[in-house]
Coordinates of C-alpha atoms in Angstrom, one line a residue:
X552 CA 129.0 125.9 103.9
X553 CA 127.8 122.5 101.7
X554 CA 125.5 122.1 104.8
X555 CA 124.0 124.7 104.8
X556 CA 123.4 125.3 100.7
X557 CA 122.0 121.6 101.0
X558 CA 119.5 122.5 103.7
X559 CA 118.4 125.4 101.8
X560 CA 117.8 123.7 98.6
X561 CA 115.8 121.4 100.2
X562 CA 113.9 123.9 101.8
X563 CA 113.4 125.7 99.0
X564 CA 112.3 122.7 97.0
X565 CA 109.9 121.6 99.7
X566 CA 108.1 125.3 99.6
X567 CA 107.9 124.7 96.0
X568 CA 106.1 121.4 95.8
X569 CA 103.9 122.0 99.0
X570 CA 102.4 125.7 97.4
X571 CA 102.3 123.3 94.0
X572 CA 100.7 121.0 96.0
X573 CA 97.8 123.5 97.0
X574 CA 97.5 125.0 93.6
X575 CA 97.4 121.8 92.2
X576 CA 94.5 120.0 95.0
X577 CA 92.4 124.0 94.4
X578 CA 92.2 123.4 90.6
X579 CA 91.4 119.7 91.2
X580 CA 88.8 120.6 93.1
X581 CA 87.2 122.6 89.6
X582 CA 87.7 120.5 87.5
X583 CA 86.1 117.5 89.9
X584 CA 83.2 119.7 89.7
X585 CA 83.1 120.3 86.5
X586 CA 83.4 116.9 85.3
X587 CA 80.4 115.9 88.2
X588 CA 78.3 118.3 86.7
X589 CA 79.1 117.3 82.9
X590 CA 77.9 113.7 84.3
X591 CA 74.7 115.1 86.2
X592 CA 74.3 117.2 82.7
X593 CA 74.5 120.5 84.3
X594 CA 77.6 123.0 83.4
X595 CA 79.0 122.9 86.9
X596 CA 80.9 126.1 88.7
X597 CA 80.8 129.8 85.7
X598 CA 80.2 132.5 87.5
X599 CA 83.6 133.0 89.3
X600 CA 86.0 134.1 86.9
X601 CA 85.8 132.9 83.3
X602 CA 83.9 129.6 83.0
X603 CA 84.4 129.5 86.6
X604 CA 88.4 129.2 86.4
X605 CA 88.6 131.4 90.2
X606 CA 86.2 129.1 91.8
X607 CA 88.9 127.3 94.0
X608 CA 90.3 131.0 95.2
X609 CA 86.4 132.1 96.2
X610 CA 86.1 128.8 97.9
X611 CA 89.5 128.8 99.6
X612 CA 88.5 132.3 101.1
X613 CA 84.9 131.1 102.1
X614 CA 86.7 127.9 104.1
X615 CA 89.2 130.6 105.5
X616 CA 87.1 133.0 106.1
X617 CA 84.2 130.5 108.1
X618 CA 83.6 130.6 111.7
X619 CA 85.8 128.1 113.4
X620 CA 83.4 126.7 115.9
X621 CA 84.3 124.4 118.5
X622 CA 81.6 122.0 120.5
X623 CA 81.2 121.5 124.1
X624 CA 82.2 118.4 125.8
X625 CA 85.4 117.6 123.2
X626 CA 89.0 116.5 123.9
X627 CA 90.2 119.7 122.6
X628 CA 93.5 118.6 122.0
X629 CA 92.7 115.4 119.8
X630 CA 90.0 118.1 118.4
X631 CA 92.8 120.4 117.0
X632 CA 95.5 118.0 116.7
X633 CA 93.1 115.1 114.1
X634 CA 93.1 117.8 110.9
X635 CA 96.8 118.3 111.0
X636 CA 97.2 114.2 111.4
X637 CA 95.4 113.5 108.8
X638 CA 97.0 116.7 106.3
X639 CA 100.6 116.8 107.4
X640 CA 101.0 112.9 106.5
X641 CA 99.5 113.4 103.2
X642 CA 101.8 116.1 102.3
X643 CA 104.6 114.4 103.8
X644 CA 104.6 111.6 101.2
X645 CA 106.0 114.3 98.3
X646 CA 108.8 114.0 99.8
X647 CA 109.6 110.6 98.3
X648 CA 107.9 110.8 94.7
X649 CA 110.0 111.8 92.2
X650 CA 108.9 113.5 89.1
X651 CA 111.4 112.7 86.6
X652 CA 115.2 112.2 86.1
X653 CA 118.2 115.2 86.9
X654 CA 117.6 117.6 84.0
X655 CA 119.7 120.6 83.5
X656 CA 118.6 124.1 82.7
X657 CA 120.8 127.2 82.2
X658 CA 123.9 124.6 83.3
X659 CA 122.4 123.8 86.5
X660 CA 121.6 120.4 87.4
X661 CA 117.9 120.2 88.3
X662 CA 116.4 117.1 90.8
X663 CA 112.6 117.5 90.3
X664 CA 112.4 115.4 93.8
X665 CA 112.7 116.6 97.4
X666 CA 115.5 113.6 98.0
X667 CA 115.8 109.9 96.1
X668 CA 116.4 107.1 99.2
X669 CA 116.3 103.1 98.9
X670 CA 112.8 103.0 101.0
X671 CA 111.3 105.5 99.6
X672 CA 108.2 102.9 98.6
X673 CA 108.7 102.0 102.2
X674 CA 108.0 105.5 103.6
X675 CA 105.4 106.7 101.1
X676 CA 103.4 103.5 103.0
X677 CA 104.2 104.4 106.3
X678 CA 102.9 108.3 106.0
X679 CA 99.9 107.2 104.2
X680 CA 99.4 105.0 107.5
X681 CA 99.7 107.4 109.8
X682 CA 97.1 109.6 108.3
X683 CA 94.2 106.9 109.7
X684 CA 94.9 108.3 113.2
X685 CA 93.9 111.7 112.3
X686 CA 89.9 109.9 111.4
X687 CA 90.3 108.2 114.4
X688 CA 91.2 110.9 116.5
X689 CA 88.6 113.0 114.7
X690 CA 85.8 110.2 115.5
X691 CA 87.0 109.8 119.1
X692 CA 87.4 113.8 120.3
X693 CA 84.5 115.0 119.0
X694 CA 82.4 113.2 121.3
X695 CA 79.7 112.2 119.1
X696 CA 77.8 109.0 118.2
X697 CA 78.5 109.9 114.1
X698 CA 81.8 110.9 114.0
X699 CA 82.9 107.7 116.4
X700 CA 80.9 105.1 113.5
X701 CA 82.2 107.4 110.8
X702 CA 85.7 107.1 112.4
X703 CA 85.4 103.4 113.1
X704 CA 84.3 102.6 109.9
X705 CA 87.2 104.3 108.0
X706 CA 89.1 102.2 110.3
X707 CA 87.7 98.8 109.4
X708 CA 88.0 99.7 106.0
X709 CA 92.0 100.9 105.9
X710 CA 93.0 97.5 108.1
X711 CA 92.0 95.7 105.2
X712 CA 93.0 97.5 102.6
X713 CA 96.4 98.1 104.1
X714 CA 97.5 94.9 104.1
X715 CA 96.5 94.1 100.4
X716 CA 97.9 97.7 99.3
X717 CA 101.4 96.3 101.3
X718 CA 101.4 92.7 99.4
X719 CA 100.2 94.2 95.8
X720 CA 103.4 95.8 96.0
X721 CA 105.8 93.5 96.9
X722 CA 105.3 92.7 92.8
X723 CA 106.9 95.9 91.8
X724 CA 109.5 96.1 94.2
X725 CA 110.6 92.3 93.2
X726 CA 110.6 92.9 89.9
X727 CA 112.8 96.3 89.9
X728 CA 115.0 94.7 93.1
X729 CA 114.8 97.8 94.3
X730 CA 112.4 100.1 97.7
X731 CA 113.4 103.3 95.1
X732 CA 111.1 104.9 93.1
X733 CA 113.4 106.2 91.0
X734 CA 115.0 102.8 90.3
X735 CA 111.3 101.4 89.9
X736 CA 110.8 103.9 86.8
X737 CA 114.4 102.7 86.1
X738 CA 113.3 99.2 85.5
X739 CA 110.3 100.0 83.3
X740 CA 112.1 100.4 80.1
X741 CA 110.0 100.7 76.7
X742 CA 106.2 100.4 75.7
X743 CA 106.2 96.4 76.7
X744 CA 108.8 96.9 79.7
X745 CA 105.8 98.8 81.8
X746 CA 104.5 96.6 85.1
X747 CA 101.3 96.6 84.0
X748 CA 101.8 93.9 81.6
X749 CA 103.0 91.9 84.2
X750 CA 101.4 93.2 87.5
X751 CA 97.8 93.4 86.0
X752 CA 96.5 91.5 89.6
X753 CA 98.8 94.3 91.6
X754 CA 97.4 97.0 89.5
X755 CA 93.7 96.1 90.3
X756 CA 94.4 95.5 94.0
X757 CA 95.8 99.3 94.4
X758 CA 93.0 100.9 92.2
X759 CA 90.8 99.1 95.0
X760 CA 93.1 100.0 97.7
X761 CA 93.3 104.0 96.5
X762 CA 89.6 103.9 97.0
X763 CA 89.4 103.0 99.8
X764 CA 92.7 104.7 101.6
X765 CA 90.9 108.1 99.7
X766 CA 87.5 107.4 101.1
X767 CA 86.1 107.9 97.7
X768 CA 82.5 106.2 96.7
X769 CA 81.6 103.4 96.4
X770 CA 84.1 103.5 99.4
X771 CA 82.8 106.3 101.4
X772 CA 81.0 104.6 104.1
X773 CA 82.8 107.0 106.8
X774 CA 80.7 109.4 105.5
X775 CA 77.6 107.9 104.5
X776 CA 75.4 111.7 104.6
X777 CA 72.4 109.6 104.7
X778 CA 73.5 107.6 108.2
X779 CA 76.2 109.9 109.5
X780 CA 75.8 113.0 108.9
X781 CA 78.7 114.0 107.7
X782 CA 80.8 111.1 109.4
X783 CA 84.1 111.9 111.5
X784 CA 83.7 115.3 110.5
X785 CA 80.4 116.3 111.3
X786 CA 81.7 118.6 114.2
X787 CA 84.1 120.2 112.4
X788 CA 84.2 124.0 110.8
X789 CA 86.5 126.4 108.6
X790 CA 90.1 125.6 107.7
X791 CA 89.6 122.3 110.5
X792 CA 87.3 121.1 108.0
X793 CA 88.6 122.2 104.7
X794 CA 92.0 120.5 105.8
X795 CA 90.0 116.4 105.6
X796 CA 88.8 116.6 102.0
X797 CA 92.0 118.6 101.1
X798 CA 94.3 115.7 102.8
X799 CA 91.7 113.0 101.4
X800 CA 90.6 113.7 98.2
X801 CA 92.6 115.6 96.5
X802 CA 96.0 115.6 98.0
X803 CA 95.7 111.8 98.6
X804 CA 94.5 111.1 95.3
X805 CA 97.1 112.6 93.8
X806 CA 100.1 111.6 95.6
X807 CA 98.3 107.9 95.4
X808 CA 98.2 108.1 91.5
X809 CA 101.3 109.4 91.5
X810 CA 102.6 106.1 93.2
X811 CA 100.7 104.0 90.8
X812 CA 102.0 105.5 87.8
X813 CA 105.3 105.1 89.1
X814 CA 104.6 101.2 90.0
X815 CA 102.7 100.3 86.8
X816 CA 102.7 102.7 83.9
X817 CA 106.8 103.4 83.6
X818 CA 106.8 107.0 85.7
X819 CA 107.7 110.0 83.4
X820 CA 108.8 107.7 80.6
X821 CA 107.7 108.7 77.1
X822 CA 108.3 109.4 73.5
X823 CA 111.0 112.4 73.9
X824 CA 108.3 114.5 71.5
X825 CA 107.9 117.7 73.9
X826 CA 112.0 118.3 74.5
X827 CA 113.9 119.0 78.0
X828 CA 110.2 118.4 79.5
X829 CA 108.4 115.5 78.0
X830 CA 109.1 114.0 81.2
X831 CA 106.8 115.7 83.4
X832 CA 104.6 116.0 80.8
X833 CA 104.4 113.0 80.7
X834 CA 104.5 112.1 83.9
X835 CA 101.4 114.5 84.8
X836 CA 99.5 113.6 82.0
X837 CA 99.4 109.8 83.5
X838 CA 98.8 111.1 87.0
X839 CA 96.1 113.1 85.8
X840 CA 94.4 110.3 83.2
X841 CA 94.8 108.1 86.5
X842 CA 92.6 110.9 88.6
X843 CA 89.9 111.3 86.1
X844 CA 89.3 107.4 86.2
X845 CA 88.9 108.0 89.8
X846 CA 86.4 110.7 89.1
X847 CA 84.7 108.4 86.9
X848 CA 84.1 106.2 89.6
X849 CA 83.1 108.2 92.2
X850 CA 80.3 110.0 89.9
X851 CA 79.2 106.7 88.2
X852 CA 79.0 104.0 91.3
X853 CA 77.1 103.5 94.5
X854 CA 77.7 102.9 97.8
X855 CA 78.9 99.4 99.3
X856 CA 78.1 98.7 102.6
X857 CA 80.8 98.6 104.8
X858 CA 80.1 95.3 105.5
X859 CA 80.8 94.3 102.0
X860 CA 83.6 96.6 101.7
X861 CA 85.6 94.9 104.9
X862 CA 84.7 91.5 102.9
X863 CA 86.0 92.9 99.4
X864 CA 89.4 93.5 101.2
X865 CA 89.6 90.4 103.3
X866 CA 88.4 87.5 100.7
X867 CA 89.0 89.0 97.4
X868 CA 91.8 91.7 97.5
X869 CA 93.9 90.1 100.1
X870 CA 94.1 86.4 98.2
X871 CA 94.6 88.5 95.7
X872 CA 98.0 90.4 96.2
X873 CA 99.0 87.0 97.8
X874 CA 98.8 85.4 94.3
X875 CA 100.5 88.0 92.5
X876 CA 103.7 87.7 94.5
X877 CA 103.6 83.9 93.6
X878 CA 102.9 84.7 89.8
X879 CA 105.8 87.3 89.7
X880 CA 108.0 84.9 91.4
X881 CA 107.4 82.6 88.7
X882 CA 107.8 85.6 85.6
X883 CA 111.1 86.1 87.5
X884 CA 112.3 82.7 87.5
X885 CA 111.3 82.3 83.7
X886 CA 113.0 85.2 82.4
X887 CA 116.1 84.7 84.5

């Protein structure tokens, strides 16, 4: 019977976070628009609701709703199969991010996290991995000259950036002792006990690392409109389509800051000034400071070449995170 009340907890948490998950990546979607068109000095989405606040449900149904046409001449099942691989991974990582400490409400002991395991750090990496093979996949099936470059690019680009991303935090995890992310947060304790003071090299790696893993500009060379099209997904239609931005940009930004917060900026920790639930606010208001900076970039920057993208990663980011785990082991030594 404690089997099976366990299995539906956990089912019914994982509904909870995916459906907040796709609230959360629709209304993202607004108010990236919004901000984008504050920058470009135009009001950005009104009509739809007030001040535009049910854009995301009319541009949900237009992506449902969209012919879902599929070329001659592709490897149907890589065709169909590449969306999913690069969504499901994306989504999968939830599973391991914790949003704050056991809380109780009505005398019932609340874990805002699908489940709390020692390589949870460890998996997060591993799903976000996975996800390349969907672009590949994408590139390869639809038997096309732009989604292949726009497919090997991304490629190039995640190699690289994998490898820093995978030293940068070594850091964290040494300094917490711990693959948890709970027990990371744990670690971080006051204003002055965050990572960032001490991980400042780790910090910038990621930031680089999230832009590139998201394929956000100046890191968007997979989908360089001007060259490619539309890159790995120019064959693509309806939900098939929807499902790559979805996975990349919104869903992957958000997971990704959600990681960073946790690593550097001390989780859901916070002046106790909003009662049972200044953790999460707390802990969403980082997340969400953390995906406005990436906004900020992606609206403000231009486009590297991939060339000098694949170089950033290699000769800069790489030596890098290599550094940093020498620095921290010295910070650990001194303080014992």
């Amino acid at each position: 019977m404690e089997i099976i009340s366990t299995v539906v907890v956990l089912v019914v948490k994982s509904l909870i976070f995916i459906l907040g998950m796709f609230l959360a990546a629709a209304y993202l979607t607004l108010i990236e628009r919004k901000f984008a068109g504050h920058v470009q000095q135009r009001p950005g989405p009104l009509h739809v609701g007030f001040h535009g606040l049910l854009q995301p449900i009319a541009d949900a149904l237009k992506v449902l709703t969209k012919e879902d046409l599929v070329p001659n001449n592709v490897d149907k099942v890589l065709f169909y199969l590449a969306s999913l691989m690069a969504f499901v991974p994306a989504i999968m990582i939830l599973a391991v991010i914790p949003f704050g400490d056991p809380i109780k409400i009505f005398g019932f002991e609340i874990k805002p996290y699908i489940t709390d395991i020692n390589v949870g750090l460890i998996l997060a990496l591993a799903f976000g991995s996975i996800s390349i093979y969907g672009v590949i996949f994408a590139g390869w099936a639809s038997n096309s000259k732009y989604p292949m470059i726009g497919g090997l690019r991304k490629a190039a680009v995640l190699i690289g950036y994998e490898v820093a991303l995978g030293f940068a935090m070594v850091g964290p995890i040494m300094m917490a002792g711990s693959f948890s992310l709970r027990e990371i947060v744990q670690a971080q304790e006051g204003f002055f006990g965050a990572f960032i003071w001490y991980q400042p090299l780790a910090f910038i790696v990621i930031l680089f690392a999230i832009l590139a893993e998201t394929g956000r500009t100046p890191f968007d060379v997979q989908e360089a409109e001007a060259e490619l099209v539309s890159g790995y997904n120019t064959e693509y239609s309806g939900m098939k389509f929807g499902l790559f931005p979805l996975a990349e940009w919104y869903i992957g930004t958000f997971v990704l800051s959600a990681i960073a917060v946790i690593l550097f900026f001390g989780g859901w920790k916070g002046p106790h000034i909003f009662g049972a639930f200044s953790p999460f606010i707390w802990f969403f208001l980082k997340v969400f400071m953390m995906f406005m900076f990436f906004l900020w970039v992606h609206w403000t920057l231009p486009r590297y070449r991939v060339d000098q993208i694949t170089e950033i990663a290699w000769k800069v980011m790489l030596p890098l995170s290599l550094l940093n785990i020498f620095i921290t082991a010295i910070i650990i030594m001194v303080k014992g």
